[in-house]
XYZ file of C-alpha atoms in Angstrom:
668
model
C -43.165 -77.018 -22.223
C -43.437 -76.731 -25.100
C -40.702 -78.618 -27.468
C -38.917 -76.177 -28.866
C -38.111 -75.924 -25.086
C -34.709 -76.983 -23.978
C -35.942 -80.239 -22.023
C -32.939 -79.404 -19.948
C -33.207 -76.337 -18.934
C -34.550 -75.763 -14.935
C -37.425 -74.425 -13.954
C -35.503 -72.346 -11.825
C -34.172 -69.871 -15.328
C -37.691 -70.170 -16.241
C -39.253 -68.777 -13.010
C -36.705 -66.453 -14.009
C -37.095 -65.875 -17.601
C -40.494 -65.220 -17.391
C -40.020 -62.831 -14.421
C -37.223 -60.750 -16.789
C -39.099 -61.091 -19.879
C -42.669 -59.753 -18.145
C -40.300 -56.486 -16.829
C -38.650 -55.956 -19.867
C -42.494 -56.375 -22.111
C -43.634 -53.859 -19.543
C -40.820 -50.992 -20.573
C -41.081 -51.638 -23.869
C -44.941 -50.367 -24.048
C -44.627 -47.944 -22.019
C -41.412 -46.684 -24.374
C -44.091 -47.151 -26.612
C -46.506 -44.821 -25.375
C -44.352 -42.265 -24.645
C -42.432 -42.464 -28.029
C -46.384 -41.443 -29.113
C -45.717 -37.730 -28.393
C -42.454 -38.337 -31.195
C -44.920 -39.694 -34.393
C -45.395 -37.692 -37.219
C -42.602 -35.219 -35.659
C -39.240 -34.590 -38.137
C -37.229 -35.703 -34.996
C -38.515 -38.357 -33.261
C -37.351 -39.008 -29.592
C -33.921 -40.559 -30.270
C -33.780 -41.255 -26.437
C -36.386 -42.876 -26.318
C -35.973 -44.830 -28.911
C -32.770 -45.500 -27.846
C -34.576 -47.188 -24.243
C -36.918 -49.340 -26.383
C -33.967 -51.276 -29.039
C -31.759 -52.128 -25.442
C -34.715 -53.526 -24.000
C -35.924 -55.611 -27.234
C -32.380 -56.570 -27.700
C -31.904 -57.676 -23.845
C -35.872 -59.254 -25.025
C -34.664 -61.018 -28.194
C -31.549 -62.542 -26.632
C -33.653 -64.372 -23.554
C -35.792 -65.550 -25.320
C -33.052 -67.464 -27.492
C -32.272 -68.852 -23.804
C -35.577 -70.132 -23.583
C -35.969 -71.807 -26.564
C -38.555 -69.428 -27.873
C -37.215 -68.337 -31.387
C -40.757 -66.815 -32.487
C -40.530 -64.720 -29.172
C -37.104 -64.114 -30.648
C -37.726 -63.267 -34.255
C -40.035 -61.085 -33.458
C -37.950 -58.911 -30.909
C -35.277 -59.256 -33.718
C -37.805 -57.254 -36.198
C -39.449 -54.750 -33.912
C -35.155 -53.367 -33.009
C -35.013 -53.623 -37.599
C -37.843 -51.223 -37.735
C -36.372 -49.065 -34.470
C -33.047 -48.787 -36.483
C -34.629 -48.205 -39.658
C -36.439 -44.954 -38.067
C -33.140 -44.033 -35.976
C -31.444 -43.865 -38.537
C -33.838 -41.578 -40.324
C -34.838 -43.827 -43.835
C -38.316 -44.585 -42.040
C -40.984 -41.967 -41.099
C -42.356 -43.250 -37.272
C -46.646 -42.853 -37.440
C -49.311 -43.324 -35.320
C -49.882 -46.514 -37.614
C -45.869 -47.947 -37.179
C -46.683 -47.417 -33.199
C -49.358 -49.126 -33.368
C -47.690 -52.390 -35.073
C -45.226 -52.708 -32.499
C -47.694 -51.853 -29.780
C -49.129 -54.963 -30.818
C -46.258 -56.809 -31.657
C -45.494 -56.455 -27.840
C -48.885 -57.789 -27.235
C -48.329 -60.672 -29.615
C -44.901 -61.444 -27.403
C -46.606 -61.408 -23.902
C -49.241 -64.098 -25.761
C -46.086 -66.097 -27.059
C -44.898 -65.383 -23.458
C -48.013 -66.586 -21.552
C -48.260 -69.792 -23.756
C -45.013 -71.147 -23.139
C -45.502 -70.496 -19.147
C -48.790 -72.378 -19.696
C -47.685 -75.225 -22.067
C -50.190 -74.995 -24.768
C -49.180 -74.514 -28.503
C -47.215 -70.581 -29.794
C -49.117 -67.994 -31.563
C -48.580 -67.430 -35.501
C -45.563 -63.904 -35.578
C -46.362 -64.289 -40.003
C -49.470 -61.804 -39.395
C -47.255 -58.937 -36.648
C -44.089 -59.356 -39.022
C -46.076 -58.718 -42.322
C -47.304 -55.817 -40.900
C -43.969 -54.121 -39.282
C -42.356 -55.057 -43.311
C -44.238 -52.634 -44.233
C -43.326 -50.563 -42.978
C -39.874 -50.804 -43.089
C -38.104 -48.443 -46.066
C -37.890 -51.179 -48.505
C -41.267 -52.238 -48.871
C -42.446 -48.900 -49.653
C -45.066 -48.943 -52.132
C -45.758 -52.371 -52.149
C -48.619 -53.146 -50.301
C -50.133 -50.872 -47.765
C -49.668 -51.779 -43.593
C -52.712 -55.286 -43.178
C -55.151 -53.812 -41.382
C -56.467 -54.504 -37.759
C -58.876 -57.323 -38.959
C -55.950 -59.071 -41.125
C -53.649 -59.177 -37.602
C -56.815 -61.716 -36.096
C -55.140 -64.663 -34.674
C -56.317 -67.893 -36.178
C -58.301 -69.786 -33.564
C -55.949 -71.915 -31.008
C -55.163 -75.626 -31.421
C -55.599 -75.678 -27.609
C -58.057 -76.964 -24.616
C -59.407 -73.995 -23.518
C -60.382 -73.429 -27.322
C -62.082 -76.517 -28.010
C -63.612 -76.515 -24.991
C -64.965 -73.132 -25.855
C -65.906 -74.635 -29.458
C -67.954 -76.868 -27.736
C -69.970 -75.119 -26.404
C -68.720 -75.441 -22.585
C -68.840 -72.487 -20.403
C -65.173 -72.169 -19.159
C -64.884 -71.250 -15.544
C -61.766 -70.519 -13.540
C -62.652 -73.012 -9.763
C -59.860 -71.741 -7.171
C -60.309 -74.296 -3.850
C -57.922 -73.055 -0.393
C -57.998 -76.640 1.396
C -57.324 -76.726 5.090
C -57.503 -78.904 7.648
C -61.617 -78.010 8.752
C -62.665 -79.365 5.395
C -60.259 -81.675 5.406
C -62.237 -83.550 8.864
C -65.201 -82.673 6.549
C -63.884 -85.299 3.835
C -64.013 -81.902 1.542
C -59.618 -82.224 -0.535
C -58.855 -81.350 -3.310
C -59.071 -84.694 -4.784
C -63.199 -84.616 -3.641
C -63.076 -81.269 -5.658
C -61.530 -82.938 -8.550
C -64.691 -85.747 -8.320
C -67.233 -83.134 -8.083
C -66.172 -81.259 -10.930
C -66.010 -83.952 -13.405
C -69.893 -84.705 -12.630
C -70.841 -80.997 -13.919
C -67.941 -80.498 -16.205
C -64.672 -80.918 -18.025
C -61.351 -79.840 -15.902
C -58.830 -78.615 -18.593
C -56.437 -77.719 -16.124
C -55.074 -77.881 -12.808
C -52.451 -75.422 -11.064
C -51.120 -75.259 -7.155
C -50.520 -71.864 -6.281
C -48.159 -70.881 -2.852
C -49.557 -68.222 -1.111
C -48.468 -66.324 1.940
C -47.623 -68.569 4.993
C -46.924 -71.138 2.804
C -50.850 -71.870 2.591
C -51.542 -73.532 -0.630
C -54.861 -72.648 -3.155
C -55.127 -74.695 -6.135
C -57.032 -72.779 -9.589
C -58.408 -75.082 -11.687
C -59.384 -74.412 -15.200
C -63.255 -76.542 -16.403
C -65.569 -75.888 -18.875
C -69.339 -76.727 -17.414
C -71.537 -78.776 -19.462
C -74.609 -76.498 -17.279
C -74.256 -73.436 -15.347
C -74.619 -74.704 -11.559
C -78.160 -72.471 -10.488
C -77.606 -71.484 -6.627
C -72.646 -71.184 -6.187
C -73.870 -71.480 -2.586
C -73.325 -75.474 -1.704
C -69.673 -74.788 -3.786
C -68.913 -71.375 -2.002
C -69.305 -72.800 1.578
C -66.492 -75.681 1.207
C -64.364 -72.554 -0.492
C -64.778 -73.509 -3.896
C -64.841 -69.961 -5.398
C -66.350 -70.113 -9.761
C -65.362 -67.312 -11.369
C -66.259 -66.793 -15.153
C -64.028 -67.540 -17.859
C -66.243 -65.961 -21.058
C -65.249 -63.146 -23.438
C -67.282 -59.923 -22.144
C -69.077 -57.876 -24.190
C -67.573 -56.086 -26.227
C -68.122 -52.251 -25.673
C -69.432 -49.925 -28.202
C -67.280 -48.128 -30.070
C -67.792 -44.835 -32.259
C -67.795 -44.308 -36.096
C -64.805 -42.364 -36.229
C -62.757 -44.854 -33.642
C -60.133 -47.369 -35.188
C -60.545 -51.151 -33.987
C -58.078 -52.337 -31.537
C -56.393 -54.920 -33.047
C -58.568 -58.520 -32.333
C -56.797 -61.186 -29.989
C -57.715 -64.534 -29.905
C -58.752 -64.818 -26.401
C -57.442 -68.543 -25.977
C -53.795 -66.751 -26.822
C -54.587 -63.654 -24.091
C -51.483 -63.121 -21.189
C -52.227 -64.385 -18.278
C -52.143 -61.234 -15.353
C -48.687 -61.779 -14.624
C -45.881 -63.488 -15.935
C -43.670 -63.918 -12.897
C -44.083 -66.900 -11.386
C -46.509 -67.055 -8.060
C -43.855 -67.800 -5.273
C -40.842 -65.103 -6.044
C -40.552 -61.930 -4.939
C -39.826 -59.140 -7.355
C -37.623 -56.692 -4.872
C -36.143 -53.162 -6.010
C -32.456 -53.726 -5.334
C -32.685 -50.328 -4.298
C -34.451 -51.541 -1.025
C -31.611 -53.727 -0.328
C -29.310 -51.338 -1.237
C -30.835 -49.510 1.641
C -30.619 -51.973 4.029
C -27.722 -52.896 4.075
C -26.821 -48.771 4.072
C -29.393 -48.428 7.302
C -27.034 -51.890 8.457
C -23.758 -50.006 7.781
C -25.536 -46.871 10.110
C -26.349 -49.805 12.991
C -22.922 -50.711 12.856
C -21.559 -47.309 12.761
C -23.246 -46.229 15.766
C -22.107 -49.447 17.654
C -18.639 -48.879 16.962
C -19.716 -44.730 19.256
C -21.194 -46.604 21.678
C -18.672 -48.897 22.147
C -15.845 -46.339 22.948
C -18.824 -44.358 25.596
C -19.258 -47.569 26.967
C -15.050 -48.829 27.152
C -14.662 -45.169 28.669
C -16.718 -45.495 31.395
C -16.770 -48.953 32.609
C -19.437 -50.273 33.587
C -19.592 -53.714 33.211
C -23.293 -53.772 32.353
C -23.773 -52.125 29.221
C -20.213 -54.227 27.683
C -22.764 -57.945 28.973
C -25.399 -55.196 26.207
C -23.155 -54.110 24.124
C -22.046 -57.867 23.448
C -25.474 -59.532 23.150
C -25.981 -55.583 20.828
C -22.912 -57.024 18.254
C -23.725 -60.571 18.032
C -27.533 -59.415 16.329
C -26.331 -56.486 13.712
C -23.296 -59.320 12.756
C -26.399 -62.237 12.872
C -28.348 -60.013 10.872
C -25.052 -58.518 8.108
C -25.096 -61.675 7.079
C -28.716 -63.035 7.041
C -28.841 -59.632 4.741
C -25.727 -60.879 2.914
C -26.717 -64.164 1.472
C -30.494 -62.220 0.230
C -27.465 -60.500 -1.944
C -25.289 -62.762 -3.273
C -26.055 -65.401 -5.492
C -24.138 -67.647 -7.592
C -23.126 -66.577 -10.587
C -24.155 -69.775 -12.188
C -27.449 -67.343 -12.557
C -26.293 -66.359 -15.703
C -23.356 -68.523 -16.650
C -26.277 -71.573 -17.062
C -27.776 -69.336 -19.094
C -24.820 -69.285 -21.615
C -24.662 -72.543 -23.131
C -28.692 -72.479 -24.301
C -28.089 -68.941 -26.619
C -25.060 -70.557 -28.250
C -26.369 -73.854 -29.413
C -29.014 -71.308 -30.594
C -27.488 -69.655 -32.374
C -25.580 -72.003 -34.022
C -28.086 -74.530 -34.797
C -28.467 -71.736 -37.986
C -25.147 -71.193 -38.823
C -22.018 -73.972 -39.378
C -20.126 -73.596 -36.293
C -19.522 -76.154 -34.317
C -19.472 -74.406 -30.609
C -19.103 -75.737 -26.715
C -19.518 -74.174 -23.704
C -17.491 -74.079 -20.447
C -18.226 -72.659 -17.324
C -15.751 -72.345 -15.010
C -16.543 -71.211 -11.486
C -20.330 -70.784 -11.328
C -20.895 -70.674 -7.227
C -18.696 -68.188 -7.254
C -20.704 -65.568 -4.900
C -21.935 -61.930 -6.220
C -24.195 -59.451 -5.484
C -27.286 -59.499 -6.211
C -26.808 -56.327 -8.004
C -23.929 -57.216 -10.290
C -25.613 -60.212 -11.158
C -28.427 -58.387 -12.409
C -26.479 -55.887 -14.039
C -24.264 -58.640 -15.608
C -26.924 -59.858 -17.547
C -26.845 -57.915 -20.756
C -23.063 -57.745 -20.963
C -22.401 -61.177 -20.869
C -24.628 -61.678 -23.060
C -23.302 -59.236 -25.429
C -20.015 -61.028 -24.866
C -20.907 -64.274 -25.358
C -22.913 -63.761 -28.534
C -19.867 -61.260 -30.434
C -18.078 -64.410 -29.721
C -20.062 -66.711 -31.214
C -20.056 -63.762 -34.291
C -16.611 -62.254 -34.667
C -14.551 -65.126 -33.065
C -15.919 -68.312 -34.151
C -15.003 -69.449 -37.854
C -16.986 -72.040 -39.501
C -16.299 -75.983 -39.719
C -14.402 -75.818 -42.367
C -12.125 -72.519 -41.724
C -11.378 -74.490 -38.417
C -10.377 -77.341 -40.414
C -8.227 -75.660 -42.821
C -6.393 -73.872 -40.473
C -5.415 -77.404 -38.400
C -8.071 -75.982 -35.753
C -11.242 -79.093 -34.106
C -13.997 -78.590 -36.066
C -15.966 -77.875 -32.373
C -14.858 -74.183 -31.007
C -14.668 -74.109 -27.262
C -15.916 -70.767 -25.086
C -15.263 -70.383 -21.628
C -16.897 -68.634 -19.824
C -14.549 -68.569 -15.754
C -15.444 -66.698 -12.641
C -13.672 -66.472 -9.441
C -12.777 -64.264 -6.052
C -9.608 -62.442 -5.900
C -8.671 -60.647 -3.144
C -11.738 -57.344 -3.048
C -12.592 -58.170 -6.741
C -14.908 -60.266 -8.799
C -12.987 -61.399 -12.052
C -14.919 -62.475 -15.108
C -13.349 -63.667 -18.239
C -14.786 -64.786 -21.567
C -13.296 -67.015 -23.886
C -13.198 -67.995 -27.076
C -10.212 -70.067 -29.291
C -11.975 -68.573 -32.679
C -10.107 -66.548 -35.408
C -8.957 -63.239 -32.418
C -9.474 -59.356 -33.198
C -8.248 -58.359 -37.040
C -6.492 -54.784 -35.430
C -6.527 -54.067 -39.977
C -9.855 -54.720 -40.462
C -11.548 -52.925 -37.069
C -8.406 -49.661 -38.097
C -10.729 -49.206 -41.644
C -13.884 -49.572 -40.282
C -13.553 -46.695 -38.100
C -11.584 -44.642 -39.987
C -14.487 -45.516 -42.620
C -16.815 -44.551 -39.724
C -14.754 -41.254 -38.862
C -13.736 -42.755 -35.557
C -10.712 -41.026 -33.849
C -7.527 -43.616 -33.608
C -4.813 -43.000 -32.184
C -1.262 -43.693 -33.748
C -0.570 -46.308 -32.048
C -3.294 -49.043 -31.453
C -2.668 -50.830 -28.565
C -4.556 -53.832 -26.759
C -6.553 -50.675 -24.544
C -6.816 -48.733 -27.915
C -8.554 -51.554 -29.641
C -10.743 -52.095 -27.129
C -12.087 -48.350 -26.599
C -13.165 -48.879 -30.726
C -14.902 -51.613 -30.079
C -16.473 -49.509 -27.333
C -17.677 -47.204 -29.666
C -21.626 -45.891 -29.468
C -22.403 -47.602 -33.173
C -19.193 -49.257 -34.406
C -19.273 -52.821 -36.007
C -17.150 -54.496 -38.847
C -20.608 -56.075 -39.955
C -22.408 -54.295 -42.558
C -25.245 -56.647 -41.882
C -27.114 -56.950 -38.654
C -28.321 -60.703 -38.171
C -29.372 -62.200 -34.317
C -26.205 -62.801 -33.729
C -24.405 -59.249 -34.246
C -23.618 -56.359 -35.944
C -25.962 -54.017 -34.382
C -23.587 -51.438 -32.500
C -24.746 -52.137 -29.425
C -23.109 -54.954 -27.618
C -19.711 -53.977 -27.253
C -21.029 -50.417 -26.082
C -23.013 -51.773 -23.320
C -20.250 -53.939 -21.495
C -17.722 -50.969 -21.460
C -20.945 -48.633 -20.623
C -21.853 -50.770 -17.459
C -18.972 -52.457 -16.457
C -17.795 -48.584 -16.516
C -21.008 -47.771 -13.581
C -20.068 -50.683 -11.728
C -16.542 -49.231 -10.899
C -15.418 -51.675 -13.343
C -12.825 -51.521 -15.464
C -12.692 -54.425 -19.076
C -9.457 -55.115 -21.351
C -8.732 -57.299 -24.031
C -5.304 -59.455 -25.272
C -5.947 -61.468 -28.316
C -3.579 -63.433 -30.901
C -4.805 -63.772 -34.012
C -5.525 -67.546 -34.519
C -5.758 -67.861 -31.549
C -8.431 -66.561 -30.150
C -9.145 -63.380 -28.000
C -9.965 -62.665 -23.519
C -12.654 -60.416 -22.579
C -11.348 -60.152 -18.535
C -14.475 -57.869 -16.584
C -12.738 -57.166 -13.026
C -15.543 -56.075 -10.161
C -15.001 -54.064 -7.367
C -17.077 -54.645 -4.335
C -20.264 -52.995 -4.008
C -22.108 -51.419 -0.833
C -21.533 -53.966 1.677
C -19.556 -54.642 5.704
C -16.892 -56.392 6.403
C -14.353 -57.316 8.717
C -10.811 -55.287 8.529
C -7.826 -54.698 10.092
C -7.173 -51.029 11.274
C -3.792 -49.811 10.664
C -1.420 -47.363 9.968
C 1.504 -46.149 8.093
C 2.162 -42.812 8.934
C -0.507 -39.805 9.876
C -3.254 -42.044 7.588
C -5.168 -44.136 8.559
C -6.730 -47.738 6.777
C -8.472 -50.702 6.951
C -7.026 -53.943 5.109
C -10.314 -56.126 4.368
C -9.734 -58.733 6.675
C -10.446 -62.036 4.200
C -6.710 -61.194 1.895
C -5.118 -61.053 5.102
C -3.103 -64.625 5.947
C -1.328 -63.618 9.414
C 0.445 -61.280 10.905
C 4.119 -60.790 11.829
C 6.850 -59.129 12.844
C 10.674 -59.030 11.484
C 13.202 -56.888 12.627
C 14.461 -54.721 10.117
C 18.187 -56.402 9.713
C 16.230 -59.242 7.727
C 15.591 -56.988 4.768
C 17.183 -57.960 1.462
C 16.744 -56.432 -2.483
C 17.481 -58.654 -4.892
C 17.247 -57.278 -8.617
C 15.338 -54.066 -7.288
C 12.778 -56.716 -4.941
C 12.841 -56.424 -1.302
C 12.355 -59.879 -0.026
C 12.241 -60.904 4.249
C 12.975 -64.801 4.722
C 9.787 -66.325 5.439
C 8.918 -70.312 5.209
C 12.106 -71.250 3.683
C 11.965 -69.559 1.669
C 11.461 -65.282 0.477
C 9.160 -63.436 0.459
C 7.693 -59.756 -1.276
C 7.817 -56.559 0.685
C 5.977 -53.071 -0.146
C 5.619 -50.383 2.220
C 1.997 -48.809 2.824
C 3.887 -45.653 3.088
C 5.214 -46.129 -0.330
C 1.368 -45.599 -1.369
C 0.780 -42.015 0.173
C 3.888 -40.945 -0.726
C 5.387 -40.921 2.998
C 9.085 -41.421 3.877
C 9.767 -44.837 4.616
C 8.953 -45.997 8.636
C 12.407 -45.620 11.081
C 11.975 -48.661 13.717
C 13.229 -51.726 13.973
C 10.797 -54.389 14.408
C 8.732 -54.139 11.028
C 4.950 -55.536 10.903
C 3.869 -56.725 8.321
C 0.655 -57.789 6.396
C 0.576 -61.522 4.986
C -1.311 -61.160 2.291
C -2.963 -63.831 -0.279
C -1.895 -63.450 -3.937
C -3.020 -65.411 -6.872
C 0.628 -66.982 -7.255
C 1.631 -67.127 -3.632
C 1.734 -64.578 -0.094
C 2.998 -61.341 -0.496
C 4.223 -58.538 2.968
C 2.894 -55.308 3.334
C 4.623 -53.028 5.730
C 2.425 -50.668 8.450
C 3.433 -48.803 11.452
C 0.924 -50.419 13.418
C -1.989 -52.566 13.955
C -5.048 -51.102 16.100
C -7.819 -52.496 15.681
C -9.965 -55.522 14.222
C -13.334 -54.487 13.185
C -16.504 -54.223 11.571
C -16.775 -51.581 8.289
C -18.776 -50.342 5.919
C -17.288 -50.624 2.302
C -18.178 -47.320 -0.213
C -16.820 -47.639 -3.088
C -15.385 -44.852 -4.992
C -16.824 -45.092 -8.259
C -16.273 -40.570 -8.679
C -12.537 -41.912 -11.246
C -11.525 -38.533 -10.129
C -11.535 -40.150 -6.214
C -9.310 -43.489 -7.838
C -6.580 -44.017 -6.232
C -4.654 -47.294 -7.177
C -4.842 -49.526 -4.344
C -7.834 -48.410 -2.987
C -11.062 -49.660 -3.132
C -12.457 -47.346 -1.446
C -13.856 -45.760 1.835
C -15.950 -45.773 5.395
C -15.241 -44.546 8.981
C -15.222 -45.730 12.223
C -18.026 -43.878 14.569
C -15.738 -40.672 14.910
C -17.400 -38.648 11.361
C -13.831 -39.038 9.843
C -13.144 -40.912 6.639
C -10.023 -43.889 6.225
C -8.882 -45.256 2.733
C -10.071 -48.780 2.227
C -7.535 -50.496 0.638
C -7.398 -53.161 -2.640
C -5.291 -55.938 -1.403
C -5.192 -57.353 -5.506
C -4.038 -53.850 -6.797
C -1.482 -53.659 -4.358
C 0.078 -57.717 -4.639
C -0.549 -56.814 -8.700
C 1.973 -54.049 -8.872
C -0.484 -51.671 -9.753
C 0.607 -49.359 -7.222
C 4.890 -49.165 -8.561
C 7.845 -49.084 -7.105
C 10.236 -51.581 -7.279
C 8.695 -54.672 -7.011
C 7.645 -57.167 -9.897
C 5.956 -60.513 -8.760
C 6.013 -61.232 -12.057
C 9.652 -62.662 -11.224
C 9.239 -64.195 -8.241
C 10.733 -67.328 -8.762
C 13.662 -66.526 -11.013
C 14.937 -63.781 -7.652
C 14.203 -66.478 -5.505
C 16.619 -69.239 -7.489
C 18.989 -66.605 -7.368
C 19.017 -65.359 -3.767
C 19.312 -69.209 -2.448
C 22.491 -69.425 -4.773
C 24.363 -66.261 -3.503
């Protein structure tokens, strides 16, 4: 690992980094090729520029995480140039696109060198080329020619071997039991190669079904006249000598020179990682969900038929489906540490070039969330942490003058609550200056309500292009951060909120609902409505007589375990009249501050259900997280325990006053 990488950066994070870098780089190149059609036009394709901008913004962020300062700086320069094009201050030309493509090529070379542990290629020539296209640079110099961008010789073993006249070959050896019995193994292959040349690098590659192939980059003093003896021993040679350059017509521009020693590897993604499109996992979950629904329908038919032999088959099918669901769910669930663990490196890198001291605290790293959420939350959380550093945290001197510790703290917390995942990003900085935000919003022509509360303040902060910074730096000021956060959370069907106290800090809270999944639930009724209550939120089911209901300070309670339990009616959610029976069925739900009861009419059954969230904002109802069906084609609503217990549904309960209620009731 290069010296500029954080030594504590774990291997699995680097694997994710290489895979994500490869994907983002491919997207950036494709975007530049599409943008080429806009070259020379008065108004370029803004949508393509914005997509490119987002890719480069994320590339810059993950480069900072991995300690690739040169990659971060180069992506930053590309962002600046695209920003000038978008604002109309710079004209998009074919020469500019060539320069940006050359920059993406250099980014790939930087990442490949980082992966192979070699010295990183320089970037100053590319930075100069991009700077020449900036509006403030016009008239000062011409963009550098292709010949000016050629990289200097590399001080790495491969280039040194080539300079000494060695012939470079990639040698692959696949060991086997049969070869081992003949005395041919990795050690004997190393010895044979050492006789005819020098082994410059050796890498084991894991292939399918657990097989392994050793790859040796070797500099040969002489090329063997006959490779057949080597081939018979499963030792294959592939020349790495540069191919003859193709002829270039006089009127064709020459391609930028690329130093072979820095050439990108065939793939930056580690060989043992399989990149699976999340839509394929969604499709697998959808098919599994349909199988669960069909099994429910089959169970009803078998119960009607009374055939015991079919019941045994159905039980076996149920067991297999549960196992398949469990395995598939485990594939989709990953620890939130996958994104949390990156953030200390981001903050440390930002603090290195500033007069701020910041410590990152991580809580709830083992909280498991759907892989789809992890992929979508990487960018929003990166923006929130960068914004906390840039806008919230004060300098060391400023903190000491205000009586704060010199070292600031940024906290990331995650927890599962009911059927939601809650992620919070908090700093102990100066807080949000509402007056400054409002003044900036007026200057940008944004709509500002008469009364600016937390929700209105968040709406301003999340406006596209809004930033309180006049100039952009590595941490913030580009007007894309909060807009990306708000857009992503909304697309996931979640909510974003902010709480800020001047001088005390700011806290952003992301509440995210379930994505497509399968879970166990109780099927309950309220009037003519049938609903599903996820079983994970349920403590127990109790029955009490109606006369045991009490009302204390407009809160309905019942005696429960030597205390009182606040209760709500499910019928209230559907605006139905209260139940009339004398015996009440109550679901006892777990909440953060204790427990709460939900009065239902009947509990019909326990079933596996397929959760389909309600993404359409017009269909969303407080207290309902999604919908499902039980095999008869009729949709039923899935209740949201978190919304019910936290007072999103009102009437007249107030859990915040529970302690007071208990005290006063006991005193009566």
